[in-house]
Tab-separated table of C-alpha atoms and ligand atoms in Angstrom:
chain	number	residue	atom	x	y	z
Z	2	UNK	CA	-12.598	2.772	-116.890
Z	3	UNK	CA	-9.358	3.745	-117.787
Z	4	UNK	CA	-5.901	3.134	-115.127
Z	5	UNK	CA	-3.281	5.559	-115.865
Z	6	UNK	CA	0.394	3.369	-115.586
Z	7	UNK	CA	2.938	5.250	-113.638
Z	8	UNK	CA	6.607	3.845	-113.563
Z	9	UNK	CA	8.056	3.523	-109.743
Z	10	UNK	CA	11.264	2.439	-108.671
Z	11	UNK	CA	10.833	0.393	-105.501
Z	12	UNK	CA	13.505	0.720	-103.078
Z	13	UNK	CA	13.197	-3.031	-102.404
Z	14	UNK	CA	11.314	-6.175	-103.760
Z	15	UNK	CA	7.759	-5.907	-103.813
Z	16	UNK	CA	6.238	-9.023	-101.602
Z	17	UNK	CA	3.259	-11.081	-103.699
Z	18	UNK	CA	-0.343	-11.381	-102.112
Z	19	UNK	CA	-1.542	-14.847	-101.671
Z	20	UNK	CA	-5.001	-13.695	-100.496
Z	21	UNK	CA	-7.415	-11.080	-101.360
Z	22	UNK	CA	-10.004	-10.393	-98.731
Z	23	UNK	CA	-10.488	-6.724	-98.284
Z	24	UNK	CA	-10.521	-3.806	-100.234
Z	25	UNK	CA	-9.750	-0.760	-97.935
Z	26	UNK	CA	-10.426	2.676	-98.793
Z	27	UNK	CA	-8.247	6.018	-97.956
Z	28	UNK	CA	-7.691	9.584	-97.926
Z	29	UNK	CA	-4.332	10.522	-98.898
Z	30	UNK	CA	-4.664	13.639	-96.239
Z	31	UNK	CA	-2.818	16.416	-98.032
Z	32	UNK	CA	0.684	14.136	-97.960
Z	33	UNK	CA	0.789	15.039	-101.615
Z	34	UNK	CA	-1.462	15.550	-105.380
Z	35	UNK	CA	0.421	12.914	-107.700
Z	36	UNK	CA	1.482	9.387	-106.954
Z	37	UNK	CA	5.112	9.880	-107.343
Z	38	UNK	CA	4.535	12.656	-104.522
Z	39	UNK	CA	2.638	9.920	-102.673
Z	40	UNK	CA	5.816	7.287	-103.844
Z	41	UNK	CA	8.589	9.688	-102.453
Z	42	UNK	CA	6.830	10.495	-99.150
Z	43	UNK	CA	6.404	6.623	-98.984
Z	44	UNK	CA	10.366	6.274	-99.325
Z	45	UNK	CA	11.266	9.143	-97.347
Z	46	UNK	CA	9.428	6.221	-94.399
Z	47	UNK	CA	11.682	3.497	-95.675
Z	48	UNK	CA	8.797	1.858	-97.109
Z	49	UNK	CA	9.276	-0.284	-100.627
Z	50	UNK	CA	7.288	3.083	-102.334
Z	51	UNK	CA	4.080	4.040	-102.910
Z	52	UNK	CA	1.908	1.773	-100.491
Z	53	UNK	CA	-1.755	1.983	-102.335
Z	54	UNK	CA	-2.980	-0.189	-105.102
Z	55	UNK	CA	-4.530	2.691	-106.897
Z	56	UNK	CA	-4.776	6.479	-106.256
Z	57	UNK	CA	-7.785	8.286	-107.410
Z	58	UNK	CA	-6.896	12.020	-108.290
Z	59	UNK	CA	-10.038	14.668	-108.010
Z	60	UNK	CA	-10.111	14.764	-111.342
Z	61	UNK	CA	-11.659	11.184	-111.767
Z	62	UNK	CA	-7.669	10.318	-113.245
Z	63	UNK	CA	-7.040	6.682	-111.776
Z	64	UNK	CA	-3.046	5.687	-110.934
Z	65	UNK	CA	-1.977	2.656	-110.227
Z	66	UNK	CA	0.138	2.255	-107.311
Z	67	UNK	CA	1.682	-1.596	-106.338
Z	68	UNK	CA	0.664	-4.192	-108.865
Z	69	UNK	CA	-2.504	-5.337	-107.419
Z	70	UNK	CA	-1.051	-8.963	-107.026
Z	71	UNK	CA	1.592	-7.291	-104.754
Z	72	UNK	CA	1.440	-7.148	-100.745
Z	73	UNK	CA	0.463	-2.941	-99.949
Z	74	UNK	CA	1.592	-0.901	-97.406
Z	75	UNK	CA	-1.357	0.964	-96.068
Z	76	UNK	CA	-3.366	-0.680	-93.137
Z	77	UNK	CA	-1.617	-2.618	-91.069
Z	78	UNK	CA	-1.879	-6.301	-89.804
Z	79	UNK	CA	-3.972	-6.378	-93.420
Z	80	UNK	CA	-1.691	-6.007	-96.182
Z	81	UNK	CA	-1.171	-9.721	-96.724
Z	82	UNK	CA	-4.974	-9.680	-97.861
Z	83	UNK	CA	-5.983	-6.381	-99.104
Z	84	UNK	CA	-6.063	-4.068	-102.120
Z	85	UNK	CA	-5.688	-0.355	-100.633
Z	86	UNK	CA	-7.432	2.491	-102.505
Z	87	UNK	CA	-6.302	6.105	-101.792
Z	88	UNK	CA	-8.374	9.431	-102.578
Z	89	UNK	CA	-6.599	12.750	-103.363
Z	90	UNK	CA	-7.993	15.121	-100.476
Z	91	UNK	CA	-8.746	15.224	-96.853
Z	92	UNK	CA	-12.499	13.880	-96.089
Z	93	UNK	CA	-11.969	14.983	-92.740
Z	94	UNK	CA	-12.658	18.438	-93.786
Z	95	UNK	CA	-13.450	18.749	-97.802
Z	96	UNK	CA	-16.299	16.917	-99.749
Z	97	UNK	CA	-15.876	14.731	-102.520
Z	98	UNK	CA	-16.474	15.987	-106.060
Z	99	UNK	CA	-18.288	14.313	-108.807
Z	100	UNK	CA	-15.634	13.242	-110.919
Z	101	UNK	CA	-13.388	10.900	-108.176
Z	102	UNK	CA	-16.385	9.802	-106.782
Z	103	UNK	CA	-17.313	8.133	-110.302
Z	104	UNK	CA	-14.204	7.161	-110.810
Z	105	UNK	CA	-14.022	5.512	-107.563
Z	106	UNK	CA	-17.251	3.667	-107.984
Z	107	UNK	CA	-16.257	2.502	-111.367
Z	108	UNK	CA	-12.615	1.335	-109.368
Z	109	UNK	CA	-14.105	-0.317	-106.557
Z	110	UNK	CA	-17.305	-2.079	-109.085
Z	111	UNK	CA	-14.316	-2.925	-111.186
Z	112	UNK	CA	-12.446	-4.934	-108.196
Z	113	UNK	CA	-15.593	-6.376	-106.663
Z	114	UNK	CA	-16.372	-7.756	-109.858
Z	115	UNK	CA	-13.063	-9.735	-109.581
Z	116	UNK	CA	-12.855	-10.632	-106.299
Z	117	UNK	CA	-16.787	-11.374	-105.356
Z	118	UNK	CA	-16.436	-12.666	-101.957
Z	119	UNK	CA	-14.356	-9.232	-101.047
Z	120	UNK	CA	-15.362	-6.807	-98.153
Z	121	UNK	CA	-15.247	-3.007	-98.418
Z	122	UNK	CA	-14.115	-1.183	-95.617
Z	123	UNK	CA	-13.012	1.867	-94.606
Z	124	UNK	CA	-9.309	2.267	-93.148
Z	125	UNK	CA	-10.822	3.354	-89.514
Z	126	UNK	CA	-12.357	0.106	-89.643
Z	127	UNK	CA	-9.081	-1.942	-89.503
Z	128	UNK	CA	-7.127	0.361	-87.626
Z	129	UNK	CA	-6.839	3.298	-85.295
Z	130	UNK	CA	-7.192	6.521	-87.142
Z	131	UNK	CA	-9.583	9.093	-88.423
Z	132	UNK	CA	-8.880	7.557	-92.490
Z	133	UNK	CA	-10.700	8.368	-95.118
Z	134	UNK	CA	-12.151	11.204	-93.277
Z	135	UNK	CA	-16.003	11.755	-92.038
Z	136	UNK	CA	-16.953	13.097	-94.994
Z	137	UNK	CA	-15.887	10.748	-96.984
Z	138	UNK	CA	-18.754	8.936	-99.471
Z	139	UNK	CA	-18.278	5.638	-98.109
Z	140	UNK	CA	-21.616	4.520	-99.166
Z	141	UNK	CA	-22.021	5.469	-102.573
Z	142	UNK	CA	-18.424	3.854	-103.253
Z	143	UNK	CA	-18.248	0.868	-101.779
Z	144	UNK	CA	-22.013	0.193	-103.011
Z	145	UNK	CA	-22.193	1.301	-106.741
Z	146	UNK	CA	-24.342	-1.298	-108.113
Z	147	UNK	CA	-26.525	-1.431	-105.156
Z	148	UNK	CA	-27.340	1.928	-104.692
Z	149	UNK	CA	-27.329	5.711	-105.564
Z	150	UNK	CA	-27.730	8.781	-103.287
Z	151	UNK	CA	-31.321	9.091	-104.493
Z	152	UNK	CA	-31.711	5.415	-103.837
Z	153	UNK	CA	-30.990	6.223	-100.077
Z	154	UNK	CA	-33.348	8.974	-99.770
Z	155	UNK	CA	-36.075	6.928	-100.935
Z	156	UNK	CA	-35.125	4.316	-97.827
Z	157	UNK	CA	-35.331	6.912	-95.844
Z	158	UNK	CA	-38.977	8.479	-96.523
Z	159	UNK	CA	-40.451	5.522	-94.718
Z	160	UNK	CA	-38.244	5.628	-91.898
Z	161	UNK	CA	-38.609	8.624	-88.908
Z	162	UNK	CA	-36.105	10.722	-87.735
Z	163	UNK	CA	-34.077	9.155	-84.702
Z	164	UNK	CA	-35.814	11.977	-82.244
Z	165	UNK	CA	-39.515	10.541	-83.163
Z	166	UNK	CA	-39.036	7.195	-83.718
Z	167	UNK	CA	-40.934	6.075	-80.149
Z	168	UNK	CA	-43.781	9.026	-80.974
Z	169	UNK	CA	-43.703	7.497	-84.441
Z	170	UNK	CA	-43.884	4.020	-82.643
Z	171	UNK	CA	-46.932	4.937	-80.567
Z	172	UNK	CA	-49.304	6.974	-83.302
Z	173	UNK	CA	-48.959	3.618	-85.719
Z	174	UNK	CA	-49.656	1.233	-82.532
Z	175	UNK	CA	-52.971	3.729	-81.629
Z	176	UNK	CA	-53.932	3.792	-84.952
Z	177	UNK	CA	-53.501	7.408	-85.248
Z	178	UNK	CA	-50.951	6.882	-88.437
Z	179	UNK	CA	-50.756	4.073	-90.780
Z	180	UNK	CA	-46.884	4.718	-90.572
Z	181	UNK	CA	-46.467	6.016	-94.131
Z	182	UNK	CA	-44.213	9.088	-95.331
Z	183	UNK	CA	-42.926	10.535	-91.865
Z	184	UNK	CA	-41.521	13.106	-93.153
Z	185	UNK	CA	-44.177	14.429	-94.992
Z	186	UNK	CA	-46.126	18.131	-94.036
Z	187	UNK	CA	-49.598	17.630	-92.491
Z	188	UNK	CA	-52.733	20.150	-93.435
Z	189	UNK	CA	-55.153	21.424	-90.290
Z	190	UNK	CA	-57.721	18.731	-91.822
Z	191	UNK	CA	-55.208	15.570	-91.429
Z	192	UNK	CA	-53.865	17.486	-88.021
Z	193	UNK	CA	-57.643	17.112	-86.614
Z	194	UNK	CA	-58.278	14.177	-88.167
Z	195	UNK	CA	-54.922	12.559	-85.970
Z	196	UNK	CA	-56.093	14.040	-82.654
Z	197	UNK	CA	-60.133	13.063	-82.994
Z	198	UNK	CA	-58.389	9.171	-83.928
Z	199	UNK	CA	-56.467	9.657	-80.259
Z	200	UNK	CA	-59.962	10.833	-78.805
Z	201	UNK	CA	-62.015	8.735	-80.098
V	506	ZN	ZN1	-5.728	5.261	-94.585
């Protein structure tokens, strides 16, 4: 994994981070494409400058923001013990591609590796607002050892869909299912074979 060094110039003194506790993910929301667009609409707020740890363009190019030892400026009540991640785009109505979400999972495997006791969140989780966006690939970021999209699929073949799960409930307690593979299609056999089990 490779972090791309930008040079800033802080309007004032950068504030050190005692504790590290959280690593919170955003979306940077169209507010601009390159950190030192990010940095200048951070000044133009009388903020220090840019107020993320890292920016993650969508072309998998990592930026460092703040020093990572250095207090942030992105969630607040939590910058005395977080590391703030921002992701070029708006999750609220785009998707993520490929390349900045592996470069994102390589970021966030990279800090978790550091800081082991650290919790991923997501901004909305700390504060009131809509950041990083519902479409945003929470899972498969803040998870990137523990799991894969495929991984999740296969978790969810034994599990029913929210709309059957009493039905599902009741065939497995009557015997009628043994509770395996929900999802799967049924032939007429199987079909006659469930309703002669109810009969019976
Ligand atoms: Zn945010």
């Amino acid at each position: 994994m490779k972090i791309t060094e930008e040079v800033y110039s802080w309007a004032y003194a950068l504030t050190p981070r005692t504790v590290t506790t959280d690593l919170i993910l955003h979306h940077e929301a169209a507010k601009g494409t390159t950190p030192q667009q990010i940095h200048a609409y951070h000044l133009s707020k009388g903020w220090a400058g840019i107020a993320y740890h890292y920016f993650v363009r969508q072309n998998g190019t990592i930026y460092r923001g703040r020093p990572e030892t250095m207090c942030g400026g992105h969630t607040a009540n939590y910058n005395y013990c977080s590391i703030g991640i921002c992701f070029e785009g708006n999750f609220e109505n785009e998707y993520m591609c490929d390349a900045q979400l592996e470069a994102g999972q390589a970021l966030v495997e990279d800090i978790v590796k550091r800081y082991p006791s650290i919790h991923v969140g997501k901004h909305k989780d700390y504060n009131a607002t809509a950041c990083p966006g519902m479409n945003f690939p929470f899972t498969y970021i803040a998870n990137p050892v523990k799991g894969t999209p495929e991984d999740e699929l296969k978790a969810d073949e034994d599990t029913p869909s929210e709309w059957a799960r009493e039905a599902w409930a009741w065939a497995m307690k009557k015997g009628i299912t043994d509770g395996t593979k929900p999802h799967d299609t049924v032939t007429r056999e199987q079909a006659a074979t469930m309703l002669w089990r109810e009969a019976k």
